[in-house]
Short mmCIF file of C-alpha atoms in Angstrom, two decimals:
data_model
loop_
_atom_site.label_atom_id
_atom_site.label_comp_id
_atom_site.label_asym_id
_atom_site.label_seq_id
_atom_site.Cartn_x
_atom_site.Cartn_y
_atom_site.Cartn_z
CA MET A 1 213.41 -130.79 112.51
CA TYR A 2 213.15 -134.11 116.40
CA LEU A 3 211.05 -136.90 114.96
CA THR A 4 209.44 -139.47 117.52
CA LYS A 5 210.76 -142.58 117.76
CA GLN A 6 206.94 -143.88 115.38
CA GLU A 7 207.97 -140.35 113.34
CA GLU A 8 211.77 -141.81 112.73
CA GLN A 9 210.73 -145.72 111.56
CA MET A 10 207.60 -144.19 109.24
CA LEU A 11 210.42 -141.68 107.89
CA ALA A 12 212.92 -145.51 107.84
CA GLY A 13 210.04 -147.24 105.74
CA GLU A 14 208.82 -148.89 108.68
CA CYS A 15 205.23 -148.71 107.76
CA GLY A 16 205.27 -149.22 104.40
CA GLU A 17 205.80 -147.36 101.02
CA SER A 18 203.67 -144.29 101.20
CA VAL A 19 203.94 -144.04 104.72
CA GLN A 20 207.62 -142.89 104.16
CA LEU A 21 206.71 -140.93 101.15
CA ALA A 22 204.12 -139.15 102.31
CA MET A 23 206.98 -138.69 105.69
CA GLU A 24 209.80 -137.83 102.79
CA ILE A 25 207.70 -135.04 101.17
CA LEU A 26 206.49 -133.18 104.61
CA THR A 27 209.97 -134.31 106.07
CA GLY A 28 211.57 -131.73 103.56
CA VAL A 29 208.64 -129.43 103.22
CA GLY A 30 209.10 -128.89 107.24
CA ASP A 31 213.24 -128.65 106.42
CA ILE A 32 212.47 -125.68 103.91
CA TYR A 33 210.50 -123.93 106.29
CA GLU A 34 212.86 -125.28 109.00
CA ALA A 35 210.34 -126.68 110.90
CA GLU A 36 211.08 -127.97 115.21
CA GLU A 37 209.05 -130.77 114.80
CA MET A 38 205.51 -132.17 113.02
CA THR A 39 202.97 -130.55 113.92
CA LYS A 40 199.93 -133.17 115.65
CA ILE A 41 196.36 -133.39 112.65
CA ALA A 42 193.44 -134.58 113.53
CA SER A 43 192.30 -134.16 110.09
CA ALA A 44 193.16 -132.21 106.99
CA HIS A 45 191.56 -131.74 103.56
CA THR A 46 193.81 -131.67 100.64
CA VAL A 47 193.63 -130.73 97.32
CA MET A 48 195.85 -133.00 95.32
CA THR A 49 195.83 -131.21 92.05
CA PRO A 50 199.34 -129.58 92.30
CA TYR A 51 200.80 -133.02 93.29
CA ARG A 52 198.82 -134.66 90.53
CA ASP A 53 199.90 -132.42 87.62
CA ILE A 54 203.69 -131.50 89.25
CA MET A 55 203.85 -135.75 89.48
CA ASP A 56 207.28 -137.09 91.19
CA ALA A 57 209.67 -133.62 89.47
CA GLY A 58 208.31 -132.04 92.68
CA VAL A 59 209.85 -134.26 95.45
CA GLU A 60 213.65 -134.73 94.52
#
């Protein structure tokens, strides 16, 4: 997946651990779907119940 310089910095942990974890999850999902690049999103509503239920087992 192509990442911009900013996205690479985020994935490398230069913006903090929580941003790095989010990028690891997002790039992992991107790999599963063979995404070519990230999509810019201005706003979103997410339901965190699935992550709360599976916790870290879902990201390993």
